[in-house]
Amino acid sequence: MKPDPKNLPTGLRLMQDPTLNKGTAFNEAERDALRLRGLVPPHVQSIDDQVQRFLGTYRKRATDLERYIDLASLQDRNETLYYHIITRFIEEMMPLIYTPTVGQACLQFGQIFRRSHGMYVSQKDLGHVAELLDNWPRRDIRVIVVTDGERILGLGDLGANGMGIPIGKLALYTACAGIHPTQCLPVFIDVGTNNQSLLDDPLYLGLHQRRTTGEIYDALVEEFITAASEAFPQALIQFEDFANHNAFRFLHKYRTRVCTFNDDIQGTASVALAGIYSALRITGKQLRDQRLLFFGAGEAGTGVGELMVTALKAEGLSEAEARKVCWFVDSKGLVVKSRTDLNEHKQPFAQDHAPLKDPLAIIEALQPTALIGASGQQGTFTQPIIEAVTRSAGRPIIFALSNPTSKAECTAAQAYEWSGGTAVFASGSPFAPVEFNGRWFVPGQGNNAYIFPGVGLGIIAAGSRLVTDEMFLTAARTLADLVTEKDLEQGRIYPSIQQIRDVSLAIAIAVARVAQQSGLATRKVPADAQSAIKELMYVPNYVSLV
Ligand code: NAI
């Protein structure tokens, strides 16, 4: 995507445009042609020189939040350098731009705010959302990530502070799958917050009111979806960190009408299923023979459960048999048929069983082979619980998916230690490798970034009209197939994050083919999909502007 030379700004205006700015790396010809002489120091530097300068100060910062601010400021000044750095050092940068550091950044968003990114659609804009979207300077938007900030990671209602999440997720679309940054749009839908400490904070950036719910809220979301689909007809719309009552409703309302998905429900499901497929290669068991016990029956947990059911049905099980594999515990205990307090998304998982509340009693009664934590509650997997599941499973699969790290159901070290080194462990936020009994274990990170960027790229490549569950099932299988025997030997159930662009490309090819086979593609996927889709991927290096 080379910028049009006829429309290039010059001089300071060029340097202040983060999509075009190269700082000290403008070459001699650009300095002459674009009136930059005298505005930049005379020595022309390479992108490698600039990387060295940035990392020199960045790595000396005392805290991750300071490093996050460094990265955000770089994104404001020079997007090419920002994406170059986060792509090249993805393993180091991912925990900064996403969980866990993005969680801290969201908690303090009003304090660390420098420059606005993305669009804020507030209740005050009802009736005018289309005009507001017209203010966005670009028309060729391919991915929108939208939140209303009501359930940010496991941190609860952070209102407009939640804007850090769409910004971070879109940075991952670019870093992991090469979606061009100018084609990405973060959006915050502001109907207020019920977080009193934010309402009391003069630096809070959102509407200072309690959340509006009901018809007005729905009307604003509806107006946004309609206006965004008209203004950006090629855009995929990703719902992110909505509270679960709204997340499920909007997914059902919009998934057959616009190209949309919910990452907390469907992306999490796909990455968790991929992790289970890999874990079963270690334990040598079949998915159909598992008894999966979920702690947390919300967006993430039941999303995973539904995709498991889809996967099991694809293996030939009936719906009823597939549901027998997935058991849920929520804040009130085991999800069973006799309960009268179950939401719509939990009801399909209600089992014929006596009600039970105590987690240990549940494990003793069910003898699960895997624990999947998506409760947002730190420490849910206690030592007695992990010991009990180790007794029932032999080699238990333990996923502590709650984010950020402070909400994880257990740590990697606890899982390995309390299971006597037998657990196959993955978490939502990253944990460092653990040594136990003289052996090193590499915990898997069930990071949705393995899935959504590749799915998005595949959807864009095929111009898919809708997003289907089959795409997430395919993405899970593709991801699991990329895990090598060497990875498994170390207990690693996902590929190294260093390989993320290859992972995203492989998923994109598979998803584009699903779109084509399901009749949803509006663009033909060429026979050599690998080269065609790779060609679409933005590589963050400087291009000559003249
Ligand atoms: P949610 O609010 O929809 O659901 C939370 C569920 O946990 C509810 O069913 C609640 O009843 C249950 N719960 C609460 N206390 C419990 C307890 N002590 N024992 C068992 N269940 C309990 O939240 P959502 O969206 O499902 O997210 C949950 C967590 O999963 C969050 O921390 C989130 O960050 C994390 N998550 C992780 C992802 C990943 O690792 N890739 C992706 C998406 C979410």
Coordinates of C-alpha atoms and ligand atoms in Angstrom, one line a residue:
M1 CA 0.0 0.0 0.0
K2 CA 2.3 2.7 -1.2
P3 CA 0.9 6.2 -0.4
D4 CA -0.2 8.3 -3.4
P5 CA 2.7 10.7 -4.1
K6 CA 0.3 13.4 -5.4
N7 CA -1.5 13.5 -2.0
L8 CA 1.5 13.4 0.3
P9 CA 1.7 16.1 2.9
T10 CA 5.1 17.8 3.2
G11 CA 7.4 19.2 5.9
L12 CA 6.1 19.2 9.5
R13 CA 2.6 17.9 8.4
L14 CA 4.3 14.8 7.0
M15 CA 6.4 14.3 10.1
Q16 CA 3.3 14.6 12.3
D17 CA 1.4 12.0 10.3
P18 CA 2.2 8.7 12.2
T19 CA 1.3 6.5 9.2
L20 CA 3.9 8.3 7.0
N21 CA 6.5 9.6 9.5
K22 CA 9.9 8.0 9.4
G23 CA 11.7 10.4 11.7
T24 CA 15.4 10.3 11.2
A25 CA 15.0 7.6 8.5
F26 CA 13.7 9.9 5.8
N27 CA 16.2 9.4 2.9
E28 CA 18.0 12.1 1.1
A29 CA 15.6 12.1 -1.9
E30 CA 12.6 12.3 0.4
R31 CA 14.2 15.2 2.4
D32 CA 14.6 17.1 -0.9
A33 CA 11.3 16.4 -2.5
L34 CA 9.1 16.6 0.6
R35 CA 10.6 19.8 2.2
L36 CA 12.1 18.1 5.1
R37 CA 15.6 19.7 4.9
G38 CA 16.4 21.3 8.2
L39 CA 13.5 19.7 10.0
V40 CA 15.3 16.5 10.8
P41 CA 18.9 15.9 12.0
P42 CA 21.3 15.5 9.0
H43 CA 22.4 12.0 9.6
V44 CA 20.1 9.5 7.8
Q45 CA 19.4 6.5 10.1
S46 CA 18.2 3.0 9.3
I47 CA 15.2 1.4 10.9
D48 CA 17.6 -0.8 12.8
D49 CA 19.3 2.3 14.3
Q50 CA 15.9 3.5 15.4
V51 CA 15.0 0.1 16.9
Q52 CA 18.2 0.2 18.9
R53 CA 17.5 3.7 20.3
F54 CA 13.9 2.8 21.2
L55 CA 14.8 -0.5 22.9
G56 CA 17.7 1.2 24.7
T57 CA 15.4 3.3 26.9
Y58 CA 12.4 1.0 26.8
R59 CA 14.2 -1.9 28.3
K60 CA 15.6 0.3 31.1
R61 CA 12.1 1.4 32.3
A62 CA 11.2 0.4 35.8
T63 CA 7.7 -0.9 35.2
D64 CA 5.7 -2.5 32.4
L65 CA 3.2 0.4 32.5
E66 CA 6.0 2.8 31.6
R67 CA 7.0 0.5 28.8
Y68 CA 3.3 0.4 27.7
I69 CA 3.3 4.2 27.6
D70 CA 6.6 4.2 25.5
L71 CA 5.0 1.9 23.0
A72 CA 1.7 4.0 22.9
S73 CA 3.8 7.1 22.3
L74 CA 5.7 5.4 19.5
Q75 CA 2.5 4.4 17.9
D76 CA 1.4 8.0 18.0
R77 CA 4.6 9.2 16.3
N78 CA 5.7 6.5 13.9
E79 CA 3.4 3.6 13.2
T80 CA 5.9 1.8 10.9
L81 CA 8.5 1.7 13.5
Y82 CA 5.9 0.7 16.2
Y83 CA 4.7 -2.2 14.1
H84 CA 8.2 -3.2 13.1
I85 CA 9.2 -3.4 16.7
I86 CA 6.2 -5.3 18.0
T87 CA 6.3 -7.7 15.1
R88 CA 10.0 -8.4 15.4
F89 CA 9.9 -8.7 19.2
I90 CA 6.5 -10.2 19.4
E91 CA 7.2 -12.5 22.3
E92 CA 8.5 -9.6 24.4
M93 CA 5.9 -7.1 23.3
M94 CA 2.7 -9.2 23.3
P95 CA 2.3 -9.2 27.1
L96 CA 2.7 -5.4 27.0
I97 CA 0.2 -4.5 24.3
Y98 CA -2.2 -7.2 25.5
T99 CA -2.8 -9.1 28.7
P100 CA -1.5 -8.7 31.4
T101 CA -0.1 -5.1 31.0
V102 CA -3.1 -3.8 28.9
G103 CA -5.2 -4.6 32.0
Q104 CA -3.1 -2.2 34.1
A105 CA -3.2 0.4 31.3
C106 CA -7.0 0.2 31.2
L107 CA -7.2 0.7 35.0
Q108 CA -5.3 3.9 34.6
F109 CA -6.4 4.9 31.1
G110 CA -7.5 8.4 32.1
Q111 CA -4.1 9.1 33.8
I112 CA -1.9 7.9 31.0
F113 CA -4.0 9.2 28.1
R114 CA -1.9 11.2 25.5
R115 CA -3.7 11.2 22.2
S116 CA -7.0 9.9 21.0
H117 CA -7.0 6.6 19.0
G118 CA -10.1 5.3 17.3
M119 CA -13.7 6.5 17.7
Y120 CA -15.9 7.2 20.6
V121 CA -19.6 6.7 19.9
S122 CA -21.6 8.0 22.9
Q123 CA -25.2 8.1 23.9
K124 CA -25.1 11.8 23.0
D125 CA -24.6 10.8 19.4
L126 CA -27.8 8.9 19.1
G127 CA -29.4 9.8 15.7
H128 CA -26.1 11.1 14.4
V129 CA -23.8 8.0 14.4
A130 CA -23.5 7.9 10.6
E131 CA -22.3 11.6 10.5
L132 CA -19.9 10.8 13.3
L133 CA -18.4 7.9 11.4
D134 CA -18.0 10.2 8.4
N135 CA -15.4 12.1 10.5
W136 CA -13.1 9.1 10.3
P137 CA -10.5 10.1 7.8
R138 CA -10.3 6.7 6.0
R139 CA -12.9 4.7 4.1
D140 CA -11.2 1.3 3.5
I141 CA -11.7 -0.1 6.9
R142 CA -11.5 -4.0 7.1
V143 CA -11.6 -4.6 10.9
I144 CA -13.5 -2.9 13.6
V145 CA -13.1 -3.9 17.2
V146 CA -15.8 -2.5 19.4
T147 CA -16.4 -2.6 23.2
D148 CA -18.7 -0.9 25.6
G149 CA -16.2 -1.5 28.5
E150 CA -18.6 -3.3 30.8
R151 CA -16.4 -6.4 31.3
I152 CA -12.8 -5.6 30.6
L153 CA -10.7 -8.8 30.9
G154 CA -11.6 -10.1 34.4
L155 CA -11.5 -6.6 35.8
G156 CA -15.1 -5.7 35.5
D157 CA -16.7 -2.5 34.3
L158 CA -14.0 0.0 33.3
G159 CA -16.2 2.2 31.1
A160 CA -14.2 4.3 28.6
N161 CA -11.0 3.0 30.1
G162 CA -11.8 -0.2 28.2
M163 CA -10.8 1.5 24.9
G164 CA -7.3 0.1 25.6
I165 CA -8.6 -3.3 24.6
P166 CA -9.8 -2.5 21.0
I167 CA -6.6 -0.6 20.5
G168 CA -4.5 -3.5 21.7
K169 CA -6.5 -6.1 19.8
L170 CA -6.1 -4.2 16.6
A171 CA -2.4 -3.8 17.1
L172 CA -2.3 -7.6 17.3
Y173 CA -4.3 -7.9 14.0
T174 CA -1.5 -5.9 12.4
A175 CA 1.4 -7.5 14.1
C176 CA 0.1 -11.1 13.9
A177 CA -1.7 -11.2 10.6
G178 CA -0.5 -8.1 8.7
I179 CA -3.8 -6.3 8.5
H180 CA -2.8 -2.8 7.5
P181 CA -3.0 -0.3 10.4
T182 CA -4.9 2.2 8.3
Q183 CA -7.6 -0.5 7.8
C184 CA -8.2 -1.0 11.5
L185 CA -10.7 1.0 13.6
P186 CA -11.0 0.8 17.4
V187 CA -14.5 1.9 18.7
F188 CA -15.8 2.5 22.1
I189 CA -19.6 2.7 22.6
D190 CA -20.2 4.9 25.6
V191 CA -23.4 4.6 27.6
G192 CA -21.7 5.4 31.0
T193 CA -20.2 3.2 33.6
N194 CA -21.3 1.8 37.0
N195 CA -17.8 2.0 38.3
Q196 CA -18.2 4.6 41.0
S197 CA -14.5 5.3 41.5
L198 CA -14.3 6.2 37.8
L199 CA -17.4 8.4 38.0
D200 CA -15.7 10.2 40.9
D201 CA -12.5 10.7 39.0
P202 CA -12.2 14.0 37.1
L203 CA -9.7 12.5 34.7
Y204 CA -12.2 9.8 33.6
L205 CA -12.7 10.2 29.9
G206 CA -16.1 8.7 29.3
L207 CA -19.6 10.0 30.0
H208 CA -19.9 10.7 33.7
Q209 CA -23.2 8.9 34.2
R210 CA -24.4 5.4 35.3
R211 CA -24.9 2.9 32.5
T212 CA -27.9 3.4 30.3
T213 CA -29.5 0.0 29.6
G214 CA -32.6 -1.2 27.8
E215 CA -34.1 0.4 24.6
I216 CA -31.7 3.4 24.4
Y217 CA -28.6 1.2 24.8
D218 CA -29.9 -1.3 22.2
A219 CA -30.8 1.6 19.8
L220 CA -27.3 3.0 20.0
V221 CA -25.7 -0.4 19.3
E222 CA -28.1 -1.0 16.4
E223 CA -27.5 2.5 15.0
F224 CA -23.7 1.9 15.2
I225 CA -23.9 -1.5 13.5
T226 CA -26.1 -0.2 10.7
A227 CA -24.0 2.9 10.2
A228 CA -20.7 1.1 10.3
S229 CA -21.9 -1.5 7.8
E230 CA -22.9 1.2 5.4
A231 CA -19.8 3.4 5.9
F232 CA -17.4 0.5 5.9
P233 CA -19.1 -2.3 3.9
Q234 CA -16.0 -4.5 3.8
A235 CA -15.4 -4.4 7.6
L236 CA -15.4 -7.3 9.9
I237 CA -16.9 -6.2 13.3
Q238 CA -15.4 -7.9 16.4
F239 CA -17.4 -7.5 19.6
E240 CA -15.0 -7.4 22.6
D241 CA -15.4 -7.4 26.4
F242 CA -19.2 -6.8 26.5
A243 CA -20.8 -8.1 29.7
N244 CA -22.2 -11.6 29.0
H245 CA -25.9 -10.7 28.9
N246 CA -25.2 -8.3 26.0
A247 CA -22.5 -10.4 24.4
F248 CA -24.7 -13.4 23.7
R249 CA -27.7 -11.2 22.7
F250 CA -25.7 -9.2 20.2
L251 CA -24.0 -12.3 18.7
H252 CA -27.3 -13.9 18.1
K253 CA -28.9 -10.7 16.8
Y254 CA -26.1 -9.7 14.3
R255 CA -24.3 -12.9 13.3
T256 CA -26.7 -13.7 10.4
R257 CA -27.0 -10.1 9.3
V258 CA -23.4 -8.7 9.3
C259 CA -19.9 -10.0 9.2
T260 CA -19.3 -10.2 13.0
F261 CA -18.2 -12.4 15.8
N262 CA -17.5 -12.2 19.5
D263 CA -13.9 -13.0 20.4
D264 CA -14.6 -13.7 24.1
I265 CA -17.1 -16.4 23.1
Q266 CA -15.8 -17.7 19.8
G267 CA -12.1 -16.8 19.7
T268 CA -11.6 -18.2 23.2
A269 CA -13.5 -21.3 22.2
S270 CA -11.2 -21.9 19.3
V271 CA -8.0 -21.4 21.1
A272 CA -9.1 -23.6 24.0
L273 CA -10.3 -26.4 21.7
A274 CA -6.9 -26.2 19.9
G275 CA -5.2 -26.6 23.3
I276 CA -7.4 -29.6 24.2
Y277 CA -6.5 -31.3 20.9
S278 CA -2.8 -30.8 21.6
A279 CA -3.2 -31.9 25.3
L280 CA -4.8 -35.1 24.1
R281 CA -1.8 -35.9 22.0
I282 CA 0.2 -35.8 25.3
T283 CA -2.3 -37.8 27.3
G284 CA -3.0 -40.2 24.4
K285 CA -6.8 -40.0 24.9
Q286 CA -9.8 -39.1 22.7
L287 CA -11.9 -36.0 23.0
R288 CA -15.1 -38.2 23.2
D289 CA -13.7 -40.0 26.3
Q290 CA -13.1 -36.8 28.2
R291 CA -15.1 -35.3 31.1
L292 CA -14.4 -31.6 30.9
L293 CA -15.3 -29.6 34.0
F294 CA -15.6 -25.9 33.5
F295 CA -15.4 -23.4 36.3
G296 CA -17.2 -20.4 34.9
A297 CA -20.3 -20.6 32.7
G298 CA -20.1 -17.2 31.1
E299 CA -19.0 -16.0 27.7
A300 CA -15.7 -17.8 27.7
G301 CA -16.7 -21.0 29.4
T302 CA -19.9 -21.7 27.5
G303 CA -18.3 -20.5 24.3
V304 CA -15.7 -23.2 24.7
G305 CA -18.4 -25.7 25.6
E306 CA -20.4 -25.0 22.5
L307 CA -17.4 -25.4 20.2
M308 CA -16.5 -28.6 21.9
V309 CA -20.0 -29.9 21.2
T310 CA -19.6 -28.8 17.5
A311 CA -16.3 -30.7 17.4
L312 CA -17.7 -33.8 19.0
K313 CA -20.6 -33.9 16.7
A314 CA -18.2 -33.6 13.8
E315 CA -16.6 -36.8 15.2
G316 CA -20.0 -38.6 15.0
L317 CA -21.5 -38.1 18.5
S318 CA -25.1 -37.1 19.0
E319 CA -25.9 -33.7 20.5
A320 CA -26.8 -35.3 23.8
E321 CA -23.7 -37.4 23.9
A322 CA -21.5 -34.4 23.1
R323 CA -23.1 -32.4 25.9
K324 CA -22.4 -35.1 28.4
V325 CA -18.7 -34.4 27.9
C326 CA -19.0 -30.8 29.1
W327 CA -19.9 -30.1 32.7
F328 CA -20.2 -26.6 34.2
V329 CA -19.8 -25.0 37.6
D330 CA -20.8 -21.3 38.0
S331 CA -20.8 -19.1 41.1
K332 CA -23.9 -21.0 42.5
G333 CA -22.5 -24.5 41.9
L334 CA -22.9 -27.4 39.4
V335 CA -25.1 -26.5 36.4
V336 CA -27.9 -29.0 36.7
K337 CA -31.4 -29.3 35.3
S338 CA -33.2 -28.8 38.7
R339 CA -31.8 -25.2 38.9
T340 CA -34.3 -22.5 38.1
D341 CA -31.7 -19.7 37.9
L342 CA -29.9 -20.6 34.7
N343 CA -29.5 -18.1 31.9
E344 CA -30.3 -19.1 28.3
H345 CA -26.6 -19.8 27.5
K346 CA -26.2 -22.1 30.4
Q347 CA -29.4 -24.1 30.0
P348 CA -28.1 -26.4 27.1
F349 CA -25.4 -27.6 29.5
A350 CA -27.6 -28.3 32.5
Q351 CA -27.0 -32.0 33.4
D352 CA -29.2 -34.6 35.0
H353 CA -27.5 -34.7 38.3
A354 CA -28.1 -33.8 42.0
P355 CA -27.2 -30.2 42.8
L356 CA -23.7 -29.8 44.3
K357 CA -21.9 -26.7 45.4
D358 CA -18.6 -27.7 46.9
P359 CA -16.0 -27.9 44.2
L360 CA -14.2 -30.8 45.8
A361 CA -17.4 -32.8 46.2
I362 CA -18.1 -32.0 42.5
I363 CA -14.7 -33.4 41.4
E364 CA -15.2 -36.5 43.6
A365 CA -18.6 -37.1 42.1
L366 CA -17.7 -36.4 38.4
Q367 CA -14.1 -37.7 38.2
P368 CA -13.2 -35.2 35.5
T369 CA -10.2 -35.5 33.2
A370 CA -9.8 -31.7 32.7
L371 CA -10.5 -28.5 34.6
I372 CA -11.1 -25.4 32.5
G373 CA -11.1 -22.2 34.4
A374 CA -13.0 -19.2 33.0
S375 CA -14.4 -17.8 36.2
G376 CA -12.5 -14.6 36.6
Q377 CA -11.8 -15.7 40.2
Q378 CA -8.2 -16.0 41.3
G379 CA -7.2 -19.1 43.2
T380 CA -10.3 -21.2 42.3
F381 CA -8.0 -24.2 41.6
T382 CA -6.7 -24.8 45.1
Q383 CA -4.2 -27.5 46.0
P384 CA -6.9 -30.0 47.1
I385 CA -8.8 -29.4 43.9
I386 CA -5.7 -30.0 41.7
E387 CA -4.8 -33.1 43.8
A388 CA -8.3 -34.4 43.4
V389 CA -8.4 -34.0 39.6
T390 CA -4.9 -35.6 39.4
R391 CA -6.4 -38.6 41.2
S392 CA -9.3 -38.8 38.8
A393 CA -7.5 -38.1 35.6
G394 CA -4.0 -39.5 36.0
R395 CA -2.6 -36.8 33.7
P396 CA -5.1 -33.9 34.2
I397 CA -5.6 -31.1 31.7
I398 CA -5.7 -27.8 33.6
F399 CA -6.5 -24.6 31.8
A400 CA -6.5 -21.4 34.0
L401 CA -7.9 -19.1 31.4
S402 CA -8.9 -16.1 33.5
N403 CA -7.2 -12.8 32.7
P404 CA -5.2 -10.9 33.6
T405 CA -2.6 -12.9 35.6
S406 CA -4.0 -11.7 38.9
K407 CA -7.3 -13.5 38.1
A408 CA -5.8 -16.9 37.0
E409 CA -7.5 -19.8 38.7
C410 CA -4.0 -21.1 39.6
T411 CA -0.4 -20.4 38.5
A412 CA 1.7 -22.6 36.3
A413 CA 3.9 -23.5 39.2
Q414 CA 1.0 -24.5 41.3
A415 CA -0.5 -26.7 38.6
Y416 CA 2.8 -28.6 38.0
E417 CA 3.6 -28.9 41.7
W418 CA 0.2 -29.9 43.0
S419 CA -0.2 -32.5 40.2
G420 CA 3.2 -33.9 40.8
G421 CA 4.4 -32.7 37.4
T422 CA 1.6 -34.6 35.5
A423 CA -0.6 -31.7 34.5
V424 CA -0.9 -30.4 30.9
F425 CA -1.3 -26.7 31.7
A426 CA -2.3 -23.6 29.8
S427 CA -3.3 -20.2 31.0
G428 CA -4.9 -17.0 29.5
S429 CA -2.0 -14.7 30.5
P430 CA 1.6 -15.8 30.1
F431 CA 3.6 -17.7 32.7
A432 CA 7.3 -18.3 32.5
P433 CA 8.7 -21.8 32.2
V434 CA 8.7 -23.8 35.4
E435 CA 11.2 -26.2 36.8
F436 CA 9.8 -29.1 38.8
N437 CA 11.7 -32.1 40.0
G438 CA 14.6 -31.3 37.7
R439 CA 12.4 -31.0 34.6
W440 CA 11.4 -27.8 32.7
F441 CA 7.8 -27.3 31.7
V442 CA 6.7 -24.6 29.2
P443 CA 3.2 -23.5 30.0
G444 CA 0.9 -22.9 27.0
Q445 CA -0.7 -19.5 26.7
G446 CA -4.3 -19.9 25.4
N447 CA -4.0 -16.5 23.8
N448 CA -6.8 -15.6 21.5
A449 CA -4.2 -13.9 19.4
Y450 CA -3.4 -17.3 17.9
I451 CA -6.9 -17.3 16.4
F452 CA -8.6 -14.0 15.7
P453 CA -6.0 -12.3 13.5
G454 CA -5.8 -15.3 11.2
V455 CA -9.6 -15.7 11.1
G456 CA -9.8 -12.0 10.3
L457 CA -7.3 -12.2 7.5
G458 CA -9.1 -15.2 6.0
I459 CA -12.4 -13.4 6.1
I460 CA -10.9 -10.4 4.5
A461 CA -9.1 -12.5 1.8
A462 CA -12.4 -14.2 0.9
G463 CA -14.6 -11.2 1.5
S464 CA -16.8 -13.4 3.6
R465 CA -20.2 -12.0 4.2
L466 CA -20.6 -13.8 7.6
V467 CA -18.5 -15.5 10.3
T468 CA -19.4 -19.1 11.1
D469 CA -18.6 -21.5 13.9
E470 CA -17.1 -23.8 11.3
M471 CA -14.4 -21.2 10.7
F472 CA -13.5 -21.3 14.4
L473 CA -13.5 -25.1 14.4
T474 CA -11.2 -25.1 11.4
A475 CA -9.0 -22.5 13.0
A476 CA -8.6 -24.7 16.1
R477 CA -7.7 -27.7 14.0
T478 CA -5.2 -25.7 12.0
L479 CA -3.6 -24.3 15.1
A480 CA -3.3 -27.7 16.8
D481 CA -1.8 -29.2 13.7
L482 CA 1.1 -26.7 13.9
V483 CA 2.2 -28.0 17.3
T484 CA 5.2 -30.2 16.9
E485 CA 6.3 -33.3 18.8
K486 CA 9.2 -31.2 20.2
D487 CA 6.7 -28.6 21.5
L488 CA 4.7 -31.4 23.2
E489 CA 7.8 -32.9 24.8
Q490 CA 8.1 -29.7 26.8
G491 CA 4.4 -29.6 27.7
R492 CA 3.9 -26.8 25.2
I493 CA 0.5 -27.1 23.6
Y494 CA 0.6 -24.1 21.3
P495 CA 3.3 -23.2 18.7
S496 CA 5.8 -20.6 19.8
I497 CA 4.4 -17.1 19.6
Q498 CA 7.4 -16.2 17.4
Q499 CA 5.7 -18.2 14.6
I500 CA 2.5 -16.2 14.9
R501 CA 2.5 -14.8 11.4
D502 CA 2.9 -18.2 9.9
V503 CA 0.2 -19.5 12.2
S504 CA -2.1 -16.6 11.1
L505 CA -1.4 -17.3 7.5
A506 CA -2.2 -21.0 7.8
I507 CA -5.5 -20.2 9.7
A508 CA -6.4 -17.5 7.1
I509 CA -6.0 -20.0 4.2
A510 CA -8.2 -22.6 6.0
V511 CA -10.8 -20.0 6.9
A512 CA -10.9 -18.5 3.4
R513 CA -11.6 -22.0 2.1
V514 CA -14.4 -22.5 4.5
A515 CA -15.9 -19.2 3.4
Q516 CA -15.7 -20.3 -0.2
Q517 CA -17.1 -23.8 0.4
S518 CA -20.0 -22.4 2.5
G519 CA -20.9 -19.9 -0.3
L520 CA -20.1 -16.9 1.9
A521 CA -17.1 -15.7 -0.1
T522 CA -17.5 -12.6 -2.3
R523 CA -14.0 -12.9 -3.6
K524 CA -12.6 -16.1 -5.3
V525 CA -9.8 -17.7 -3.2
P526 CA -7.1 -18.5 -5.8
A527 CA -5.7 -22.0 -6.1
D528 CA -2.4 -20.7 -4.7
A529 CA -4.1 -19.3 -1.6
Q530 CA -0.8 -19.3 0.3
S531 CA 0.9 -16.7 -2.0
A532 CA -2.2 -14.7 -2.6
I533 CA -3.0 -14.3 1.1
K534 CA 0.6 -13.7 2.1
E535 CA 0.7 -11.0 -0.5
L536 CA -2.1 -9.2 1.4
M537 CA -0.1 -9.1 4.6
Y538 CA 1.4 -5.7 5.6
V539 CA 5.1 -5.9 6.4
P540 CA 6.1 -3.0 8.6
N541 CA 9.2 -1.7 6.8
Y542 CA 9.7 1.8 5.4
V543 CA 8.8 2.2 1.7
S544 CA 10.3 5.0 -0.3
L545 CA 7.8 7.9 -0.5
V546 CA 9.3 9.5 -3.7
Ligands
NAI1 P1 -18.5 -13.9 32.5 O1 -18.8 -12.9 33.4 O2 -19.3 -14.1 31.3 O3 -18.5 -15.3 33.2 C1 -17.9 -15.6 34.5 C2 -18.5 -16.9 35.0 O4 -17.8 -17.3 36.1 C3 -20.0 -16.8 35.4 O5 -20.7 -18.0 34.9 C4 -19.9 -16.9 36.9 O6 -21.1 -17.5 37.5 C5 -18.7 -17.8 37.1 N1 -18.1 -17.8 38.4 C6 -17.9 -16.7 39.2 N2 -17.3 -17.2 40.4 C7 -17.1 -18.5 40.2 C8 -16.5 -19.5 41.1 N3 -16.0 -19.2 42.2 N4 -16.5 -20.7 40.6 C9 -17.0 -21.1 39.4 N5 -17.5 -20.2 38.6 C10 -17.6 -18.9 39.0 O7 -17.0 -13.7 32.1 P2 -16.2 -14.3 30.8 O8 -16.3 -13.4 29.7 O9 -16.6 -15.7 30.6 O10 -14.7 -14.2 31.3 C11 -14.3 -15.0 32.4 C12 -12.7 -14.9 32.5 O11 -12.2 -15.6 31.3 C13 -12.2 -13.5 32.5 O12 -11.2 -13.4 33.5 C14 -11.6 -13.3 31.2 O13 -10.5 -12.5 31.2 C15 -11.2 -14.7 30.8 N6 -11.0 -14.9 29.4 C16 -9.9 -15.5 29.0 C17 -9.6 -15.7 27.6 C18 -8.4 -16.5 27.3 O14 -7.7 -16.9 28.1 N7 -8.1 -16.7 26.0 C19 -10.5 -15.2 26.6 C20 -11.7 -14.6 27.1 C21 -12.0 -14.5 28.5

